[in-house]
GROMACS .gro file of C-alpha atoms in nm:
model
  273
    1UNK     CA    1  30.101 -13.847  -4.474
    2UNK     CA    2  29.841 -13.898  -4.206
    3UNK     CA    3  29.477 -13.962  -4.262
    4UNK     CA    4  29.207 -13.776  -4.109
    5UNK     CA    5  28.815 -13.834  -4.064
    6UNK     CA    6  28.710 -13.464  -4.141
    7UNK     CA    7  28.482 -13.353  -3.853
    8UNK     CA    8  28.518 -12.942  -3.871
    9UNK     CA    9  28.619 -12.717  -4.165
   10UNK     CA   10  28.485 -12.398  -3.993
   11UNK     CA   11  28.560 -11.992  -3.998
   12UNK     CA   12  28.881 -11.864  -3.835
   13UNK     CA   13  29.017 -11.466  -3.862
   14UNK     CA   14  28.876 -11.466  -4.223
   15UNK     CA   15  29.051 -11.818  -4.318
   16UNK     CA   16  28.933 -12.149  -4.207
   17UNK     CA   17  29.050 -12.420  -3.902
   18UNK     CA   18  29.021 -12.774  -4.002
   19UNK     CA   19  29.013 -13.070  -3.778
   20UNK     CA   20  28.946 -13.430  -3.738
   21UNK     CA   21  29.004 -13.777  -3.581
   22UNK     CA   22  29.356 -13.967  -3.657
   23UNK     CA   23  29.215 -14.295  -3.836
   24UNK     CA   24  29.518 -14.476  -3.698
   25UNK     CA   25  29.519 -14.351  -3.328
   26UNK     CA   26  29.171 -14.253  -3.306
   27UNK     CA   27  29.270 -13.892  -3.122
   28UNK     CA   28  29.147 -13.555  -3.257
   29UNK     CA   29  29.412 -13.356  -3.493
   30UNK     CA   30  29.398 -12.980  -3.548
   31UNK     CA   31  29.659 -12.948  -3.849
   32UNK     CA   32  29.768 -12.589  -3.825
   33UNK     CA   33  29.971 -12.347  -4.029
   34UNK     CA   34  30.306 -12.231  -4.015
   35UNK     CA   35  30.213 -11.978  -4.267
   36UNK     CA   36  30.008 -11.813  -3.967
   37UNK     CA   37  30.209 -11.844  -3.654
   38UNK     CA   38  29.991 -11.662  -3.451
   39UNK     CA   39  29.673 -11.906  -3.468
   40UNK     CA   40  29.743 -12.164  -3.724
   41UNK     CA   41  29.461 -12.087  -3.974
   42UNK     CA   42  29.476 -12.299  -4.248
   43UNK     CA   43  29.463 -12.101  -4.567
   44UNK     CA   44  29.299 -12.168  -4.958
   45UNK     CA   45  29.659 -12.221  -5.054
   46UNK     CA   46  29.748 -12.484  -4.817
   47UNK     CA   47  29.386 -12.685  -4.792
   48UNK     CA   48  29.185 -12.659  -5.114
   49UNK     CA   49  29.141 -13.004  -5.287
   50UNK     CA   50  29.104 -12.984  -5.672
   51UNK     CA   51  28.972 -12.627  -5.594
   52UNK     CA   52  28.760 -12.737  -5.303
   53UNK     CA   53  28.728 -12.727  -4.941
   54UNK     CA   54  28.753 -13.023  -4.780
   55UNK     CA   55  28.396 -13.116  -4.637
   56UNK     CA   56  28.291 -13.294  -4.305
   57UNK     CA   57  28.300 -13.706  -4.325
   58UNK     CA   58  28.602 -13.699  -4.609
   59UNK     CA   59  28.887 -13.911  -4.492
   60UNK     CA   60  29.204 -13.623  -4.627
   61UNK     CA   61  29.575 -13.779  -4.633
   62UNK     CA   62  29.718 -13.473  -4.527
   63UNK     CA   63  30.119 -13.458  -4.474
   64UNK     CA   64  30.166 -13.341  -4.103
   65UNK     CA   65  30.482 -13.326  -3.938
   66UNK     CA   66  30.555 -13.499  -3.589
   67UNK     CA   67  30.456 -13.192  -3.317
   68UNK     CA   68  30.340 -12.858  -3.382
   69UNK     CA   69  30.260 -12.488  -3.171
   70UNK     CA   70  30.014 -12.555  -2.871
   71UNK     CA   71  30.003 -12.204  -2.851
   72UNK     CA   72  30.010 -12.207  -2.496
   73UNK     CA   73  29.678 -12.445  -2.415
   74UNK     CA   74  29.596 -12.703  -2.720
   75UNK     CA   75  29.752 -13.046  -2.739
   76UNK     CA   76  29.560 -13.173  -3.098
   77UNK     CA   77  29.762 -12.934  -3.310
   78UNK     CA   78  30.031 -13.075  -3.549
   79UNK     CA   79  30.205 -12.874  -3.810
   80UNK     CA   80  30.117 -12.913  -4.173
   81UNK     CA   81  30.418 -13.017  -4.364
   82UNK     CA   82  30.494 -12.990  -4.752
   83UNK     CA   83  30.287 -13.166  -5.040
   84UNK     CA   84  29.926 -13.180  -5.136
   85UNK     CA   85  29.599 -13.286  -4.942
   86UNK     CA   86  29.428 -13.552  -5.097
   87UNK     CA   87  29.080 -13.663  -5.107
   88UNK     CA   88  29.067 -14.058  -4.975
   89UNK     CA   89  28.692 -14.171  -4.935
   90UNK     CA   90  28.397 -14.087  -4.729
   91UNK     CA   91  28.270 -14.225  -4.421
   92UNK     CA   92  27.913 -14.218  -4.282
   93UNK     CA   93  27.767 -14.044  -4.012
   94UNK     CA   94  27.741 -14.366  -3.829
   95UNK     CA   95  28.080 -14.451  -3.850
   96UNK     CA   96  28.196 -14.149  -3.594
   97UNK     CA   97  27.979 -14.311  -3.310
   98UNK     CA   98  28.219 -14.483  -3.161
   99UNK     CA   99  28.414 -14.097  -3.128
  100UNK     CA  100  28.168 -13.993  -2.935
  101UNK     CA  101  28.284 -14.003  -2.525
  102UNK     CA  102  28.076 -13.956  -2.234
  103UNK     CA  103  28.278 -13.707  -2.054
  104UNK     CA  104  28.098 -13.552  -1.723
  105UNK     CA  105  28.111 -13.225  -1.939
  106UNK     CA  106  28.138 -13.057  -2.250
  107UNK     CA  107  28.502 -12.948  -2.309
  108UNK     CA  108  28.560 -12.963  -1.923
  109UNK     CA  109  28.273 -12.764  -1.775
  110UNK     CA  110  27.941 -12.651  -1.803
  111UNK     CA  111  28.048 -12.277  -1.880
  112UNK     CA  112  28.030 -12.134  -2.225
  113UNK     CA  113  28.443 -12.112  -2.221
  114UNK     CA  114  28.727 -12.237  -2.082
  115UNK     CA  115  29.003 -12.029  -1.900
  116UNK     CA  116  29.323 -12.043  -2.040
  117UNK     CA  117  29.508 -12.073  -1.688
  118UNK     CA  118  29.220 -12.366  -1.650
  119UNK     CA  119  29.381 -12.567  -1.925
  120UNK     CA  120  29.730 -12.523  -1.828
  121UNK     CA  121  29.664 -12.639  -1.496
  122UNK     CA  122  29.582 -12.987  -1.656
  123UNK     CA  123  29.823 -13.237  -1.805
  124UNK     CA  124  29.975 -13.142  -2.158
  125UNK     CA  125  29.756 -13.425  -2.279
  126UNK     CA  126  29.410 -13.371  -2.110
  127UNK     CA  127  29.397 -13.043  -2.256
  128UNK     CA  128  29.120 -13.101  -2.494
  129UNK     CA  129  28.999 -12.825  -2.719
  130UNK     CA  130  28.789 -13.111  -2.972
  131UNK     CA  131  28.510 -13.318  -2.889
  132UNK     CA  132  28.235 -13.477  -3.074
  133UNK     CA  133  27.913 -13.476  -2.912
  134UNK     CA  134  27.621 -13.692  -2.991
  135UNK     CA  135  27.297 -13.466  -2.944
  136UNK     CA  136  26.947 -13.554  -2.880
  137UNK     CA  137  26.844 -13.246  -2.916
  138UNK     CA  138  26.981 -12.972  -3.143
  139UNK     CA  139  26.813 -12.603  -3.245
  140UNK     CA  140  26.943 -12.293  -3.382
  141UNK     CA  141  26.885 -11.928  -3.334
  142UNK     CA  142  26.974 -11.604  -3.550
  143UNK     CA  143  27.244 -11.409  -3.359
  144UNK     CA  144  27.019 -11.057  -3.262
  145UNK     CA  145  27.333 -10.858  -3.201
  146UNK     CA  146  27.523 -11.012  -3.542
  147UNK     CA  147  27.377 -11.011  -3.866
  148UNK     CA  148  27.437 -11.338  -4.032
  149UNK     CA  149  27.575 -11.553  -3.727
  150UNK     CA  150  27.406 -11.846  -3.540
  151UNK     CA  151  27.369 -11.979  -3.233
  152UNK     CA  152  27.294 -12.325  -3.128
  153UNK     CA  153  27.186 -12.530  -2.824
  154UNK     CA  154  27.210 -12.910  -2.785
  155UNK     CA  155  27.153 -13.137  -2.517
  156UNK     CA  156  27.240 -13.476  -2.507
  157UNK     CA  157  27.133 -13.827  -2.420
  158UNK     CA  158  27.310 -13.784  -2.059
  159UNK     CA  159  27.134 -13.428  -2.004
  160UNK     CA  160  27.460 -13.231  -2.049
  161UNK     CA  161  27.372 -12.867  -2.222
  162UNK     CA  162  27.558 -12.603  -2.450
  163UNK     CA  163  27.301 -12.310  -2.471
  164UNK     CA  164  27.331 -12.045  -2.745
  165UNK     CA  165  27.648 -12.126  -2.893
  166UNK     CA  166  27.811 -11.956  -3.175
  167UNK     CA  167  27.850 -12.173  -3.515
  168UNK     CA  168  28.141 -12.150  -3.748
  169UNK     CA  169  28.036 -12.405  -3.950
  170UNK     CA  170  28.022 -12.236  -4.287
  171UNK     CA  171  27.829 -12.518  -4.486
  172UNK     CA  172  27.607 -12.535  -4.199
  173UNK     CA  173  27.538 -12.158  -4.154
  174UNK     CA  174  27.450 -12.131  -4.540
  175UNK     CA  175  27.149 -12.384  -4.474
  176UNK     CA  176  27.051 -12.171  -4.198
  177UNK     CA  177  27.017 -11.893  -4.399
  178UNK     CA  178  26.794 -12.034  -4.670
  179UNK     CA  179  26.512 -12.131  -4.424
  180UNK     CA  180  26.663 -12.511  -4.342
  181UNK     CA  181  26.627 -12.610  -3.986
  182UNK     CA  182  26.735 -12.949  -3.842
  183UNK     CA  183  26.506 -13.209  -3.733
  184UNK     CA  184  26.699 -13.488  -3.600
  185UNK     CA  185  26.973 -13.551  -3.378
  186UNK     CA  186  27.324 -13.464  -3.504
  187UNK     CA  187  27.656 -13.510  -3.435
  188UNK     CA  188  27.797 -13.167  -3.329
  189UNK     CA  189  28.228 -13.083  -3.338
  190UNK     CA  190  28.226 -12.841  -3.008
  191UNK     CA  191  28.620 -12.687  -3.019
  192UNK     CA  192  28.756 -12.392  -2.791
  193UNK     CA  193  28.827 -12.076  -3.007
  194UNK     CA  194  29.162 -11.838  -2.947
  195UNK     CA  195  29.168 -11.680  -2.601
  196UNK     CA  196  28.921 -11.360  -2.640
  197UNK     CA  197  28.831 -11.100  -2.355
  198UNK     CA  198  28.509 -10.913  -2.450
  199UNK     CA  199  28.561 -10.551  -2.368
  200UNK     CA  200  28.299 -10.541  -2.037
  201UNK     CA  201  28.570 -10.783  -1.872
  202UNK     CA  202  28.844 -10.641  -1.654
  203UNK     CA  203  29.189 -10.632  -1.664
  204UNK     CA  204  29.227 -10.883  -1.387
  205UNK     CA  205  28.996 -11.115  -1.509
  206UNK     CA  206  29.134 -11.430  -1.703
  207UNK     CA  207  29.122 -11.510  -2.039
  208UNK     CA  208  28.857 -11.747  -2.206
  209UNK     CA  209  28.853 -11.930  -2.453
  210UNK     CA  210  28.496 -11.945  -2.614
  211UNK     CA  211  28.324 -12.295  -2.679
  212UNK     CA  212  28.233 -12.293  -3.096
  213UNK     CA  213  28.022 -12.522  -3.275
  214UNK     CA  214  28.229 -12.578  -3.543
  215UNK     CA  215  28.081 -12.860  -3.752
  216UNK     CA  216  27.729 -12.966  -3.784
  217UNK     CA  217  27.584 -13.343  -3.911
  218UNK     CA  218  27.224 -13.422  -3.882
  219UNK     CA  219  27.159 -13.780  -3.849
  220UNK     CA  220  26.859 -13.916  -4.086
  221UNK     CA  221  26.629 -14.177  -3.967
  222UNK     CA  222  26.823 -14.458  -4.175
  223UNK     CA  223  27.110 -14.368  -3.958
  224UNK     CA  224  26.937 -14.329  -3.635
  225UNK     CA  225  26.854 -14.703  -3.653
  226UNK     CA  226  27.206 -14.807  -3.615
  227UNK     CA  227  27.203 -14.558  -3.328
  228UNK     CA  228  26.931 -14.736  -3.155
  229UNK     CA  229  27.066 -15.069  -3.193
  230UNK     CA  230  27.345 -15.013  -3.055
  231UNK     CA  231  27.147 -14.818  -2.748
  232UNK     CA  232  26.993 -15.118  -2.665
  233UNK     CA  233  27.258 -15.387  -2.736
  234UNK     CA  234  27.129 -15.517  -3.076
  235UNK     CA  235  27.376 -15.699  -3.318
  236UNK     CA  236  27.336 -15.645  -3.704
  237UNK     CA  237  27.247 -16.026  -3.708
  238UNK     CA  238  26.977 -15.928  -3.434
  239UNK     CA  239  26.835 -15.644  -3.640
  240UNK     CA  240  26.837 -15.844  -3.921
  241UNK     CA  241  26.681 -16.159  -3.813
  242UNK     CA  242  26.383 -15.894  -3.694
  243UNK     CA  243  26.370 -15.749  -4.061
  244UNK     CA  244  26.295 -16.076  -4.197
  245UNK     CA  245  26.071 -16.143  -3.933
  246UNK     CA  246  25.826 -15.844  -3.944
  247UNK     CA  247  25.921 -15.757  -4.334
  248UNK     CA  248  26.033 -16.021  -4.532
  249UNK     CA  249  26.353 -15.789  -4.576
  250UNK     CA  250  26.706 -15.876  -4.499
  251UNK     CA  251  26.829 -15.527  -4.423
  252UNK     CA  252  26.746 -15.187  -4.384
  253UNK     CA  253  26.855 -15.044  -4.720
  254UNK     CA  254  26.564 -15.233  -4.821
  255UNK     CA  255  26.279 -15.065  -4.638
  256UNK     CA  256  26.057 -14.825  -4.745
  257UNK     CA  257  26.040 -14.429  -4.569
  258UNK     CA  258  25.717 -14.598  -4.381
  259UNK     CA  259  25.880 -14.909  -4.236
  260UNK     CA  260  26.214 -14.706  -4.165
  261UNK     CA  261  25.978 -14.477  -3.936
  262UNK     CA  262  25.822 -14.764  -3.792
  263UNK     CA  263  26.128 -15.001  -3.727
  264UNK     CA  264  26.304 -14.667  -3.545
  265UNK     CA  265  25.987 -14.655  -3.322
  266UNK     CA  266  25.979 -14.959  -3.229
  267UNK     CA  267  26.363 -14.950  -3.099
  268UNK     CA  268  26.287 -14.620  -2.924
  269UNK     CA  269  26.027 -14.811  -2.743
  270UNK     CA  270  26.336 -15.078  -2.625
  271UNK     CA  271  26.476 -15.017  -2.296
  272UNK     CA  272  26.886 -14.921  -2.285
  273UNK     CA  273  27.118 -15.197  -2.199
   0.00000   0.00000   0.00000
């Protein structure tokens, strides 16, 4: 059994791909299906948890066997082996900071995909198809030529840019749909879908593989607080001794909506380390 932080549970070929960071190695895992040897879709069968689907920030002890199909360019995926999923615990959305890298791109370059021959040019294991990006910036769009699909576009703290990118974030795509819109900044699961030529491309030209936004979490002000103290250097013991300080508190479970605002704004006003 391996154990799994839950960062994407999000629409493949009419089933669903999950994936999430190894809690023992701290690497991304894509556990894939032998059931589906084609793509390794995980189906209902195989992932449902008492009757649900497992949901972004659960910790799953998931049996996995040692290697599984890379299907000719992904090194994360490991084949699911026999027994139940289980539900551990939850994490918060602070907790996945520290898997957040500053790569010079986004999944390799600054294209909306990835060529196939691209990743097999690279090292077996520097051919990443997962990353979890921190983003400053996050908005959404209804997808004109699609009925009920979204795009989104986030930038992040470095500058670094994914415009108009299709989400398969079910969960995510639902809020979307009844009039919620995000606010803050979220951590965003970016993953490279199956190699897909539209039809306008040419024979001769190589095949992509599209960049997906495949999970969604929107950081709330409570949690962008540990986000700034760590921006700037700040210990817990420093942001507590301040709380006391200013508030007469001892930590920030103890503020009010008002003083959460205004402690955030003052660490925005702090200059990085």
């Amino acid at each position: 059994m391996t154990q799994i932080i839950c960062l994407a549970n999000s629409w493949k070929n009419g089933e669903r791909c999950i994936a999430g960071i190894n809690i023992d190695t701290k690497k991304w895992i894509r556990p894939v299906s032998s059931l589906n040897p084609k793509d390794g879709k995980v189906p209902r069968s195989v992932r449902l948890i008492e009757g649900k689907e497992p949901a972004l920030l659960d910790v799953l002890d998931i049996p996995l066997e040692n290697n599984g199909p890379d299907f000719g360019f992904e090194s994360e995926n490991i084949t699911i082996g026999s027994g139940k999923w289980q539900l551990v615990e939850r994490v918060q959305p602070t907790d996945l900071l520290e898997y957040c890298h500053n790569y010079s791109y986004i999944l390799h370059n600054s294209n909306k995909y990835v060529t196939v021959s691209s990743l097999q040019s690279l090292p077996f294991q520097e051919r990443r198809t997962l990353e979890l990006v921190y983003a400053t910036k996050f908005s959404v769009k209804e997808d004109e030529l699609q009925n009920g699909k979204w795009k989104g576009t986030l930038i992040t703290d470095t500058g670094l840019q994914l415009t108009e990118t299709r989400i398969t974030d079910p969960v995510f795509v639902e809020r979307l749909k009844s009039s919620y819109r995000p606010h803050n900044p979220c951590l965003v699961s970016v993953s490279l879908g199956m190699p897909y030529k539209p039809p306008t491309w040419g024979k001769d030209d190589p095949y992509p593989c599209w960049k997906l936004i495949a999970g969604v979490i929107e950081l709330s002000e409570f949690d962008l607080i540990l986000v700034e103290m760590k921006r700037i250097g700040w210990s817990i013991k420093q942001g507590r001794s301040y709380l006391e300080k200013n508030y007469k508190k001892y930590s920030r479970q103890e503020l009010n909506k008002n003083e959460i605002t205004e402690f955030l704004n003052y660490l925005k006003s702090l200059p990085s380390i």
